[in-house]
Coordinates of C-alpha atoms in Angstrom, one line a residue:
X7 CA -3.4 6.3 -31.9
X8 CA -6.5 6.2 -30.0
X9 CA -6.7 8.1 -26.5
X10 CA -8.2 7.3 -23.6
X11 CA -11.8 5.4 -24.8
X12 CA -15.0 6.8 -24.0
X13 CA -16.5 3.7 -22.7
X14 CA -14.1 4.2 -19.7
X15 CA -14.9 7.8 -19.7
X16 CA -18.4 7.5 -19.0
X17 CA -17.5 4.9 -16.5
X18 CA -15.7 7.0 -14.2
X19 CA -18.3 9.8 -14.1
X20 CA -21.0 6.9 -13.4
X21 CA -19.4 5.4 -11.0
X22 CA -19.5 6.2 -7.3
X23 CA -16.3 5.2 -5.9
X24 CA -14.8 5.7 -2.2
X25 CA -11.2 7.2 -1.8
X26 CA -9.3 6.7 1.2
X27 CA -5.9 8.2 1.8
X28 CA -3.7 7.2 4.0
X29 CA -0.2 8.2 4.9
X30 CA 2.8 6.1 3.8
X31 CA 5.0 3.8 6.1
X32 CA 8.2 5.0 5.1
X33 CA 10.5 5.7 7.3
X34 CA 9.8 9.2 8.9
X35 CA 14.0 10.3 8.8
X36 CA 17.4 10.5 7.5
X37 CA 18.5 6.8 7.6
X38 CA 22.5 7.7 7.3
X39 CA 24.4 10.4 9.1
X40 CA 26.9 12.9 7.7
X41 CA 26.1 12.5 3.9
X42 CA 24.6 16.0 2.1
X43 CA 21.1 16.6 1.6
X44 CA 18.8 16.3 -1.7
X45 CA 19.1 20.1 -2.1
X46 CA 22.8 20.3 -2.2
X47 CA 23.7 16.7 -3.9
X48 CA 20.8 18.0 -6.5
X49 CA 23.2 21.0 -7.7
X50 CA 25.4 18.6 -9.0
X51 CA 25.8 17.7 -12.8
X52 CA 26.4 13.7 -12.4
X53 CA 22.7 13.1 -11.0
X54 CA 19.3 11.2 -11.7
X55 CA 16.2 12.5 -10.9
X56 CA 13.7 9.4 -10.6
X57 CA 9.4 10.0 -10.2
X58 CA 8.3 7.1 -8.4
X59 CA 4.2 6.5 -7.6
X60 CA 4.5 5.3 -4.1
X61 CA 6.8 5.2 -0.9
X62 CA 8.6 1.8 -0.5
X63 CA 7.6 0.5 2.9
X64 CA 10.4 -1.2 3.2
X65 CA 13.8 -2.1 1.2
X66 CA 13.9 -5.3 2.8
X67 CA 13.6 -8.2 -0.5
X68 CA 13.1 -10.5 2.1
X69 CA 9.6 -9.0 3.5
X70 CA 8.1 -7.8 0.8
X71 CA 7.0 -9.1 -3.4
X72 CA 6.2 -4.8 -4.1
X73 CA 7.6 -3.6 -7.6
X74 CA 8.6 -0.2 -6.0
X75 CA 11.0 -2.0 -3.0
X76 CA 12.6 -3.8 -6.1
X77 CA 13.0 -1.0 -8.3
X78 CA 15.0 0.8 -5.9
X79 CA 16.8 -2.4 -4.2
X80 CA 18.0 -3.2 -7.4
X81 CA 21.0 -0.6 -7.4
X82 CA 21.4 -1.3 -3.6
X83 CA 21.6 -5.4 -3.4
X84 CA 22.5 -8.3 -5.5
X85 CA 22.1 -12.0 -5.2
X86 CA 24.0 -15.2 -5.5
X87 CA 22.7 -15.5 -9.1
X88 CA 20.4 -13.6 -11.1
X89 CA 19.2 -14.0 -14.6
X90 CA 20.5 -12.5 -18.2
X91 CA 18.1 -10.7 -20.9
X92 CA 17.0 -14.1 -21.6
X93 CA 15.5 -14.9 -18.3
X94 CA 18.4 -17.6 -17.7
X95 CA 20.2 -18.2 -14.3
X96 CA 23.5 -16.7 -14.5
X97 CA 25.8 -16.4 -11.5
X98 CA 25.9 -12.6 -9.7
X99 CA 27.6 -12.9 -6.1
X100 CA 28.6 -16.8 -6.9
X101 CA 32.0 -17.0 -9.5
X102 CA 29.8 -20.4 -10.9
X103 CA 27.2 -22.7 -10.5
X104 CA 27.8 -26.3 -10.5
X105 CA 25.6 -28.9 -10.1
X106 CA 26.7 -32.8 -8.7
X107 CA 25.8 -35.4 -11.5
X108 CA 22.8 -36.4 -9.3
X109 CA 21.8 -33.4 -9.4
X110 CA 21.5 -33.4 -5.1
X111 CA 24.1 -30.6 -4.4
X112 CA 24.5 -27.3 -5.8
X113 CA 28.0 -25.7 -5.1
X114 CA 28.4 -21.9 -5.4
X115 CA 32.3 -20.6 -4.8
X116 CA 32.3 -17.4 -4.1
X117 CA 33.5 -14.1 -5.7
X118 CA 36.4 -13.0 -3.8
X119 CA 37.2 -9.1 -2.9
X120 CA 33.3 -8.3 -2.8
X121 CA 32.7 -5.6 -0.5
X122 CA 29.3 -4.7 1.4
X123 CA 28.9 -0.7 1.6
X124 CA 30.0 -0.9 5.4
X125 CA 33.5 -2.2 3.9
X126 CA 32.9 -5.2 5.1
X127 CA 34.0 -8.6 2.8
X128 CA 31.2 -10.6 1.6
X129 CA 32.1 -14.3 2.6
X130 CA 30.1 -17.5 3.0
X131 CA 28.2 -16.8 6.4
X132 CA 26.5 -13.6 4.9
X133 CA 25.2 -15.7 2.3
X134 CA 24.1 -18.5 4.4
X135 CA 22.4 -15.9 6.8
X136 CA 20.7 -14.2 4.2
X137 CA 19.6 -17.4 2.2
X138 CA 18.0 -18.8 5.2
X139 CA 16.0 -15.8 6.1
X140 CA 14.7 -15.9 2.9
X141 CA 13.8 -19.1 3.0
X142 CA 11.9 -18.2 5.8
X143 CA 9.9 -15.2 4.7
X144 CA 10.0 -15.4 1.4
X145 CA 6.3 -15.7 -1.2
X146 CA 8.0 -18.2 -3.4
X147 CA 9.6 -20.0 -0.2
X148 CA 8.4 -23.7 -1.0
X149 CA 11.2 -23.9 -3.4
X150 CA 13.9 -23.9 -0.3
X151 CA 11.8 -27.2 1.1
X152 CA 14.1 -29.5 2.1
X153 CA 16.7 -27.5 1.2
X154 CA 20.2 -27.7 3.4
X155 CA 22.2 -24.3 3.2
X156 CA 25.8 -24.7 4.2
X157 CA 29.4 -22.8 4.4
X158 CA 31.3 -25.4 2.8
X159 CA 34.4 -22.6 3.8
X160 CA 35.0 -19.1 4.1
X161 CA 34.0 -18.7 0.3
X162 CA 31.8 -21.7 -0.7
X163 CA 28.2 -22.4 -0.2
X164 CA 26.4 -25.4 -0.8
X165 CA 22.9 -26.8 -1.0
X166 CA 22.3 -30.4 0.1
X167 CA 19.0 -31.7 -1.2
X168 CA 17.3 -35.1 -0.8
X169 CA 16.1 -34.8 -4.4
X170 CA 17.1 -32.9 -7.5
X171 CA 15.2 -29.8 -7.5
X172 CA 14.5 -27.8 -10.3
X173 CA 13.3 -24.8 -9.2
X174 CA 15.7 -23.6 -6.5
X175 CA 17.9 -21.7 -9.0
X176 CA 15.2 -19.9 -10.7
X177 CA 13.6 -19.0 -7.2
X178 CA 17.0 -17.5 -5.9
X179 CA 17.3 -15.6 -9.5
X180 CA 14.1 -14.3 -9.3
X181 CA 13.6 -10.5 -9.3
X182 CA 10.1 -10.5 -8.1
X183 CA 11.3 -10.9 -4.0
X184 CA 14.8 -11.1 -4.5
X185 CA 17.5 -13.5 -2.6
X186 CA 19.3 -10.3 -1.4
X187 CA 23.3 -11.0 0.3
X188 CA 23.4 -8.5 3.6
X189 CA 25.7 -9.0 6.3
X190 CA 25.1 -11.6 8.5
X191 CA 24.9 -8.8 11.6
X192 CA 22.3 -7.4 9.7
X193 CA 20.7 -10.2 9.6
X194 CA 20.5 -11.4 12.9
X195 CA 19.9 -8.2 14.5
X196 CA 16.7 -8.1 12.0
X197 CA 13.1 -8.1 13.7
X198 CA 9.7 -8.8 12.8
X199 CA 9.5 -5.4 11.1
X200 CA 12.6 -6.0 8.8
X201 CA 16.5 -5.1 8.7
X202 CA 17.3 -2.2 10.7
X203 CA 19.7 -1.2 8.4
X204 CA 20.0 -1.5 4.1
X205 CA 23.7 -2.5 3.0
X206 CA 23.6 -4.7 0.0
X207 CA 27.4 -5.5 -2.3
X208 CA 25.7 -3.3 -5.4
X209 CA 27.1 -0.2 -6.8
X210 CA 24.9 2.5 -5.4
X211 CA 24.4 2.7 -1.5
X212 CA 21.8 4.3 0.4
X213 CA 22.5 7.9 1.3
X214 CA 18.9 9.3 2.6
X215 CA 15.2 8.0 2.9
X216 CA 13.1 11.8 3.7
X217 CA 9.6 10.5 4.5
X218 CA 7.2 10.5 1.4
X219 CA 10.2 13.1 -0.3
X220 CA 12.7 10.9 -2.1
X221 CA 15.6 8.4 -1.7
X222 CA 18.9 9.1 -2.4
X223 CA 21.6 6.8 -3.3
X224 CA 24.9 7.4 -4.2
X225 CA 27.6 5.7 -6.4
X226 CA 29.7 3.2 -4.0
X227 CA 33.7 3.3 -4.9
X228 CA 34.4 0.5 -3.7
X229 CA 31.8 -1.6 -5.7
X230 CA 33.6 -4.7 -7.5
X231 CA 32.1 -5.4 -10.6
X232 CA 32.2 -9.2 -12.1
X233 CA 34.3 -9.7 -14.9
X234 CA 31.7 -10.3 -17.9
X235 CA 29.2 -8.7 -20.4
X236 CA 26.3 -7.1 -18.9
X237 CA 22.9 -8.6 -19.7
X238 CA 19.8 -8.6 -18.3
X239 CA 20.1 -8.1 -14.4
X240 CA 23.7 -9.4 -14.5
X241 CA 27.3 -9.2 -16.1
X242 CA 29.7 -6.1 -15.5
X243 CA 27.7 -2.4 -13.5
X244 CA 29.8 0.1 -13.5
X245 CA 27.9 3.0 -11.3
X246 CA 28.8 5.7 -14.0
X247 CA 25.5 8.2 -12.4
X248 CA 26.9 9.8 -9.4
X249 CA 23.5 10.4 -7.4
X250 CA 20.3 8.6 -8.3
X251 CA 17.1 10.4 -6.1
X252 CA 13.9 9.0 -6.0
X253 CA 11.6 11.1 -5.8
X254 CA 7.8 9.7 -4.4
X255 CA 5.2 11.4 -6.8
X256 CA 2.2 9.4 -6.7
X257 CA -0.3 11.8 -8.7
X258 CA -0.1 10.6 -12.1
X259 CA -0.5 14.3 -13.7
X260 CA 2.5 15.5 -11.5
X261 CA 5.1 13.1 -12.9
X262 CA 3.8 13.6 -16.4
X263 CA 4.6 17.3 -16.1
X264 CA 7.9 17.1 -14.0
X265 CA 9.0 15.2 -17.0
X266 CA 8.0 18.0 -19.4
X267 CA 8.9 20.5 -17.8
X268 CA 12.4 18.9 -16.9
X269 CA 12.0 18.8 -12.8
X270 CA 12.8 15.1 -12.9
X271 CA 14.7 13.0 -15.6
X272 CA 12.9 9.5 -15.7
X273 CA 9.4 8.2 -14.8
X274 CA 8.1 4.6 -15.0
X275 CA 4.4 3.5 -15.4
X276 CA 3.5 6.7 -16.6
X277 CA -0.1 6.4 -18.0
X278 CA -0.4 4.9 -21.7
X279 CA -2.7 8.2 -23.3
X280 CA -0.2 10.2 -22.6
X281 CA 1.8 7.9 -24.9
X282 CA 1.6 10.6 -28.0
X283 CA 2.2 13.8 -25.9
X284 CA 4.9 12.2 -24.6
X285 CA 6.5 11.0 -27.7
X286 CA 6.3 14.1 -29.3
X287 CA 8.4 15.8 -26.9
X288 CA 12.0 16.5 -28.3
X289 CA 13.7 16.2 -25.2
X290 CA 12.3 13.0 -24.0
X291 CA 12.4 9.3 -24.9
X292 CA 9.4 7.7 -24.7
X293 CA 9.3 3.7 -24.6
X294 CA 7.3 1.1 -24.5
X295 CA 7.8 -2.1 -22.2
X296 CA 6.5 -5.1 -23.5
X297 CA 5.6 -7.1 -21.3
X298 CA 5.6 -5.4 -18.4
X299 CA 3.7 -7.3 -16.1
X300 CA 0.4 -9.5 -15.7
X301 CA -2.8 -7.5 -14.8
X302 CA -4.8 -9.4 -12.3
X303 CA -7.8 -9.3 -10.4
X304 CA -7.5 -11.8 -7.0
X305 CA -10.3 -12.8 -5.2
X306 CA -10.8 -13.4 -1.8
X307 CA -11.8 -17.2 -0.8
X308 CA -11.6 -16.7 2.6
X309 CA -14.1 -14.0 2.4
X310 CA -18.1 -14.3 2.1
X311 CA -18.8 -14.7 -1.4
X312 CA -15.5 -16.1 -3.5
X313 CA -15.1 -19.5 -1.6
X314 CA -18.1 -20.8 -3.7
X315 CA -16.2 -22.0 -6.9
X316 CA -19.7 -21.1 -9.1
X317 CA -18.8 -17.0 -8.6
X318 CA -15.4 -17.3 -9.2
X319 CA -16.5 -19.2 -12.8
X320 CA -19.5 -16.3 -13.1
X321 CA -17.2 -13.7 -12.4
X322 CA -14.6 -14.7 -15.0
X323 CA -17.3 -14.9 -17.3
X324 CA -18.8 -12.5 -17.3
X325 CA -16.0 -10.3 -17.9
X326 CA -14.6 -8.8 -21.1
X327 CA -11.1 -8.6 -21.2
X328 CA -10.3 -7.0 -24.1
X329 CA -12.5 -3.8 -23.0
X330 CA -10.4 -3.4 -19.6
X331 CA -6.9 -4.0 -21.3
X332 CA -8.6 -1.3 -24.0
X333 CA -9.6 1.1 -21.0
X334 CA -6.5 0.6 -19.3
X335 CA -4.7 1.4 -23.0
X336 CA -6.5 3.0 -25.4
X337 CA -4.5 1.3 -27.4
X338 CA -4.2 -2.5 -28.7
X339 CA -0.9 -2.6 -29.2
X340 CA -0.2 -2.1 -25.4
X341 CA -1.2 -4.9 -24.1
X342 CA -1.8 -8.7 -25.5
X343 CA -4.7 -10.9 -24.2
X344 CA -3.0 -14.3 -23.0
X345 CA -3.6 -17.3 -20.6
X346 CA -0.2 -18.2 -19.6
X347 CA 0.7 -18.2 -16.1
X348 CA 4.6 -17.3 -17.5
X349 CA 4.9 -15.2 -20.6
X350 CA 4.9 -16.6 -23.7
X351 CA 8.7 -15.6 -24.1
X352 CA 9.7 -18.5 -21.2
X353 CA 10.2 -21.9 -22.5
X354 CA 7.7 -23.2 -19.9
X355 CA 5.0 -20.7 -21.5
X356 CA 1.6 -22.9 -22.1
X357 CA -1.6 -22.0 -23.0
X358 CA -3.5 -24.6 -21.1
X359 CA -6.9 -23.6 -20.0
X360 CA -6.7 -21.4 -23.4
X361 CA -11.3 -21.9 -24.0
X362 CA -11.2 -20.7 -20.0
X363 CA -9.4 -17.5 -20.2
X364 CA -11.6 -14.8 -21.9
X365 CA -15.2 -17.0 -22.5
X366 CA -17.0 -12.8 -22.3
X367 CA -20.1 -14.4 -22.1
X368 CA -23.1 -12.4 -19.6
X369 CA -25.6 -14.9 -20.3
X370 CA -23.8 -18.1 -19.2
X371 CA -22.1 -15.5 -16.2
X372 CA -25.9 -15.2 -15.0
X373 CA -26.4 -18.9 -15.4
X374 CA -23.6 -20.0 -13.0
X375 CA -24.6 -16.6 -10.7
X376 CA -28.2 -18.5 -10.0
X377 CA -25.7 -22.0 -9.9
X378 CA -24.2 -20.0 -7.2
X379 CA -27.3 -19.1 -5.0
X380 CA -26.1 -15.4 -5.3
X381 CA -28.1 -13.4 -3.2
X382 CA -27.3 -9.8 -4.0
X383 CA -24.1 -9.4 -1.3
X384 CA -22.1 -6.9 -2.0
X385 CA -18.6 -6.9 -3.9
X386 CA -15.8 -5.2 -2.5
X387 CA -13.2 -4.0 -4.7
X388 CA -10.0 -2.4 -3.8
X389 CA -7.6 -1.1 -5.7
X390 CA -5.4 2.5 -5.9
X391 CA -4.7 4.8 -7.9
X392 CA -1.0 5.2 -7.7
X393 CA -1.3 3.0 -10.5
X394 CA -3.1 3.4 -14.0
X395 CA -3.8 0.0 -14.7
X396 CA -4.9 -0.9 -11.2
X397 CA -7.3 1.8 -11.0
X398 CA -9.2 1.7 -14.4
X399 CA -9.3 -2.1 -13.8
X400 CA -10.9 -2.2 -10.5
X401 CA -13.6 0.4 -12.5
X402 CA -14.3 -1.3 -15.3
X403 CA -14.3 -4.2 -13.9
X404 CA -17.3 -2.9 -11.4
X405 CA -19.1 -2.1 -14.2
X406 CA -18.6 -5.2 -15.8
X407 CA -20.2 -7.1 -12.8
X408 CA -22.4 -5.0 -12.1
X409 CA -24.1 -5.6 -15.9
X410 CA -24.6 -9.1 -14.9
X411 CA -26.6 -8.4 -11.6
X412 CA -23.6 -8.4 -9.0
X413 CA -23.8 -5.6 -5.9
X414 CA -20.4 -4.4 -6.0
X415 CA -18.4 -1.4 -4.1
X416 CA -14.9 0.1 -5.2
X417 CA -12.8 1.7 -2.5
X418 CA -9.6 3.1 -3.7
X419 CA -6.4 3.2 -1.4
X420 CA -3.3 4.8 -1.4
X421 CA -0.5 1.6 -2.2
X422 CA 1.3 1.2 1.1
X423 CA -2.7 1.1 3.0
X424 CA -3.8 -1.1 0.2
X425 CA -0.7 -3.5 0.6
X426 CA -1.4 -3.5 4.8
X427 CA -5.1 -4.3 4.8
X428 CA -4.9 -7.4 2.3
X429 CA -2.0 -8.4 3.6
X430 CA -3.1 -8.9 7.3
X431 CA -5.3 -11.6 7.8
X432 CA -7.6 -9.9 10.3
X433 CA -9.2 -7.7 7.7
X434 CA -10.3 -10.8 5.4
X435 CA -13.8 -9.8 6.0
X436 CA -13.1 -6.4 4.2
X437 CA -12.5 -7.0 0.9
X438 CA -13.5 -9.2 -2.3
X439 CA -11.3 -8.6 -5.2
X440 CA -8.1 -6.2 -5.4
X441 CA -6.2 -5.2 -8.8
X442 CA -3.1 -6.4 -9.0
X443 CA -0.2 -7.3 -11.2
X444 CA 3.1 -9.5 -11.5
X445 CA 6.1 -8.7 -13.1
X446 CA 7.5 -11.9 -13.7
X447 CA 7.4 -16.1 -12.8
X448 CA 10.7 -18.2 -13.6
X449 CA 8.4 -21.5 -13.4
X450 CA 4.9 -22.3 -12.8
X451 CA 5.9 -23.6 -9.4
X452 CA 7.1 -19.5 -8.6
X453 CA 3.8 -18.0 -9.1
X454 CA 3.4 -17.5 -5.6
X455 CA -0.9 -17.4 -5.5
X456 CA -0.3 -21.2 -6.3
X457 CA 1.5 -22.5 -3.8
X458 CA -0.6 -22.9 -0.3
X459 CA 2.5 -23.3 1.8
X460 CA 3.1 -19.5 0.5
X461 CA -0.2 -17.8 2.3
X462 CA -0.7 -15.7 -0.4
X463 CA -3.7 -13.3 0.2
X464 CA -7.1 -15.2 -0.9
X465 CA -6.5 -18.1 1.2
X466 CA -6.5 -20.6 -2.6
X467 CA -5.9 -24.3 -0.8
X468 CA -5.8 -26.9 -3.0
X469 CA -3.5 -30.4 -2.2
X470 CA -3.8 -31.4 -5.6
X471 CA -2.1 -27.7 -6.9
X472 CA 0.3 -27.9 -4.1
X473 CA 1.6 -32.0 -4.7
X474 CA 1.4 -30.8 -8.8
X475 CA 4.0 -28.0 -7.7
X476 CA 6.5 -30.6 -5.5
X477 CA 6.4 -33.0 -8.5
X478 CA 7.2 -29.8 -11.1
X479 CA 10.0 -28.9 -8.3
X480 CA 12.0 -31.9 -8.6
X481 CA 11.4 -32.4 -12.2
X482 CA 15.1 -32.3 -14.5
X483 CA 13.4 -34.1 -17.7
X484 CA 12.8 -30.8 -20.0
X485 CA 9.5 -32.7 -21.7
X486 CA 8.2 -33.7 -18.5
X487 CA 8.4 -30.1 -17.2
X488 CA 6.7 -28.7 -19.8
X489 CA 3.5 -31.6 -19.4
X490 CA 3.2 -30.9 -16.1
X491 CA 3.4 -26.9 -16.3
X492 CA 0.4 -27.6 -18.8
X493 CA -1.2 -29.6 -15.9
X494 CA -0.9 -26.8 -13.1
X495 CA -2.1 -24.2 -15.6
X496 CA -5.2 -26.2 -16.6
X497 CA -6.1 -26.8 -12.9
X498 CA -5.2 -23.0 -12.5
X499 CA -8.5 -22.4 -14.9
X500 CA -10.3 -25.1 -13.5
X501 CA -10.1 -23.3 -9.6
X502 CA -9.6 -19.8 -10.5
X503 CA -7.7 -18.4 -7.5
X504 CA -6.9 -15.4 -9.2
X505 CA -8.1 -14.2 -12.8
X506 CA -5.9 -13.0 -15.2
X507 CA -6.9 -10.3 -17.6
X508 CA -4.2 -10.2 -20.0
X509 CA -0.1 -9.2 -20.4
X510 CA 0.5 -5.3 -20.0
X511 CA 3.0 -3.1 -21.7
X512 CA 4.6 -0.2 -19.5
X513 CA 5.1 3.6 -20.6
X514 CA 8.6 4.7 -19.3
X515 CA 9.9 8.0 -20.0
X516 CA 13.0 9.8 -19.9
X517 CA 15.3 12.6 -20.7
X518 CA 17.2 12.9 -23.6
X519 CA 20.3 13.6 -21.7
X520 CA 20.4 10.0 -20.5
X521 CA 22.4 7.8 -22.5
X522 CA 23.3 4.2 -22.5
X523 CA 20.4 2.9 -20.4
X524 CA 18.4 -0.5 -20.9
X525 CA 15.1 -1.0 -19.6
X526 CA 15.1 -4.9 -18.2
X527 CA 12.2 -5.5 -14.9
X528 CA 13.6 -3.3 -12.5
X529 CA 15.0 -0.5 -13.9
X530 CA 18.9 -0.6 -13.3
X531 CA 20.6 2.2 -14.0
X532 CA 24.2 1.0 -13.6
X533 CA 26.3 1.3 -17.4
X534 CA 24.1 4.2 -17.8
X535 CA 25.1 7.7 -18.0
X536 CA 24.2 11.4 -18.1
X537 CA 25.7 13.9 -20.8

């Protein structure tokens, strides 16, 4: 297997980069009382010891689309439905789904005897509560247009639509900002901020959140599991791991070598050349994720330079896909260079734009530079390195650029700082481009940098994208579906809001002594167990 490359190498002792660190917005204290500390839970046998790269800012599903919120939320919360290994809407909270014959109302009864971890029974209101919030706040959020959530009684919800709308499942499945069931209290005494307090129905609860330390959650006994196989990010979890801490590591080097040297038991996104060390390790398990996610570069068209739809084309161009994934890698059979906007595993998948996605070409990338009237401004990349792929990306990608005669700057954030100065509109004059990925889109119509109504960073407007979506959403015909996912893809290429560099496997790595687990998007670790 081939290591790190040397192209990428040389690169990084080229390039002049800026680092900024920043501390985390976790929170700064215990969150529950009377419950025993990391030190003393971590003496027991039962226990997981998770390395994590960043501090969640939050746990709140609602607020924020951040891998790391949903890798931990995952034990804490469920939703109404959720999806199976095959990425199909299954019900979680709801006992079934069904559908009138015009396909205007949804009905969900509810499970019966679900508890949240304050004791409380989960009944229709919570749902409603919840559902609506997320409506409000969520990325993907357009899906809930025109959607009417009701309490039909005490353990029924419905929603009443004008028009059959074929998206509205998928959105409330999806893992990548999750539909989470709190209490309604919890919801209305929420703020701006978020929840002020983290009770989900799943079968760990929250325990302890030590500032930039580690998370603990602990198995809830009164957790009612549903009566059918597990699969994917549904069926039966039985919490058979007593303790699960997450521990925030964000150097890269430091989780490798708690993993070695048996200080934690399981690390995800560990970097890809460590890939044979790893391996050959008898006491760890060393797997690879494919696919993991989508690596993406998005670019700013609010900004000074990316609103002109000449750069986005030159930028594109000019760069080589194959040598980032390869940087990011070392390895080709870590990654997979493809256009779709879903992975080719979805029955939407298309490859629409297919001549746009990788053209590699400097020459023409000059050309549209000139097309442009480029004038030498600089580029501002961010990006952090609390993750592999977004780091070497943002560098090779400089380089890339910069071979075709564009001025470009890489300043490298901790996570939560990166996350807060895109993410506030005020700052748009401060950056260009930031790395990025995305874990996973149930339809064209959820990849939320489409959608306008969603105010994704990078300001992409475009009536045509956003009426292409509403026509998508209320779409049952399966054939028609799949034409008009090929239609928002090709427009996709044709406007570049965001450029795609390919589809990126995942290193995760764990002890021996952990049996029975399967790796599916956020890392659940209920059915799993520790010998």
């Amino acid at each position: 297997m081939k290591k790190m490359s040397g192209l990428f190498l040389s690169m990084l002792l080229a390039v002049s980069v800026v680092f900024i660190g920043c501390s985390s917005t976790s929170p700064s204290s215990t969150v529950s009382g009377n419950q025993p500390a990391a030190e003393s839970s971590a003496k027991g046998e039962n226990q997981l010891r998770i390395a994590i790269s960043s501090s969640p800012p939050n746990l709140d599903s609602h607020l924020s689309t951040l891998a790391i919120v949903q890798i931990v939320g995952s034990n804490l919360f469920e939703t109404l439905v959720t999806i199976d290994k095959e990425y199909k809407v299954i019900p979680m909270l709801a006992e079934k789904i069904e559908v009138s014959p015009d396909g205007k109302t949804i009905t969900f009864p509810l499970r019966k005897g679900v508890k949240f971890h304050n004791g409380k029974e989960m009944v229709a209101d919570d749902v409603v509560a919840s559902l609506k919030r997320w409506g409000q706040l969520a990325s993907t959020r357009a899906a809930l247009d025109n959607v009417e959530i009701v309490a039909k009684d005490s353990h029924t919800v419905q929603f009443l639509m004008k028009a059959p709308n074929s998206s509205v499942l998928g959105a409330i499945a999806s893992p990548a900002q999750p539909a989470v069931i709190m209490p309604k209290e919890v919801i209305d005494s929420a703020t701006k901020q978020g929840v002020k307090e983290y009770i989900g129905t799943g079968p760990y609860k929250l325990i302890e959140w030590k500032q930039d330390q580690y998370i603990h959650l602990q198995k809830y006994a009164d957790y009612q599991a549903v009566d059918m196989p597990s699969t994917g990010l549904g069926g039966k979890k039985q919490a058979k791991i007593n303790d699960l801490f997450y521990y925030i590591v964000p150097d890269q080097a430091t989780r490798v070598a708690g993993m070695q040297s048996g200080e934690y038991d399981f690390a995800d996104d560990v970097p890809l050349d460590n890939y044979d060390q790893l391996k050959a390790d008898p006491n760890l398990e060393a797997i690879v994720v494919k696919p993991k996610r989508s690596s993406m570069i998005n670019l700013n068209l609010e900004g000074h330079v990316f609103g002109n739809q000449k750069m986005r084309e030159a930028v594109s161009t000019a760069l080589d896909r194959d040598a980032i994934m390869m940087a990011i890698t070392g390895n080709p059979d870590f990654y997979r260079l493809d256009p779709g906007i879903l992975y080719r595993e979805q029955a939407l998948y298309s490859d629409a734009g297919k001549d746009k996605f990788n053209p590699n070409n400097p020459e023409l990338a000059k050309q549209l530079l000139k097309e442009a009237g480029y004038a030498g401004q600089e580029v501002k990349i961010l990006t952090t390195n609390a993750y592999d792929y977004m780091y070497k990306t943002g560098i090779v990608v400089k380089d890339q650029l910069e071979k075709v005669g564009i001025k470009v700057k890489v300043e490298v954030y901790d996570w939560p700082t990166m996350i807060d100065l895109i993410s506030d509109a005020k700052n748009v004059s401060k950056w260009d481009i930031y790395t990025t990925g995305f874990i996973l889109n149930m339809d064209p119509s959820q990849a939320m940098y489409l959608d306008s109504r969603n105010n994704f960073s990078g300001g992409y407007h475009n009536p045509r994208m956003d009426a292409l979506l509403d026509t998508f959403r209320t779409t049952i015909n399966p054939a028609e579906q799949k034409m008009l996912a090929d239609q928002i893809q090709t427009l996709y290429y044709e406007d570049l809001p965001i450029i795609k560099i390919g589809d990126l496997h995942a290193l995760t790595v764990y002890n021996k002594k952990l049996k029975n687990f399967t790796y599916f998007i956020d890392m659940p670790f209920w059915n799993a167990t520790v010998q």
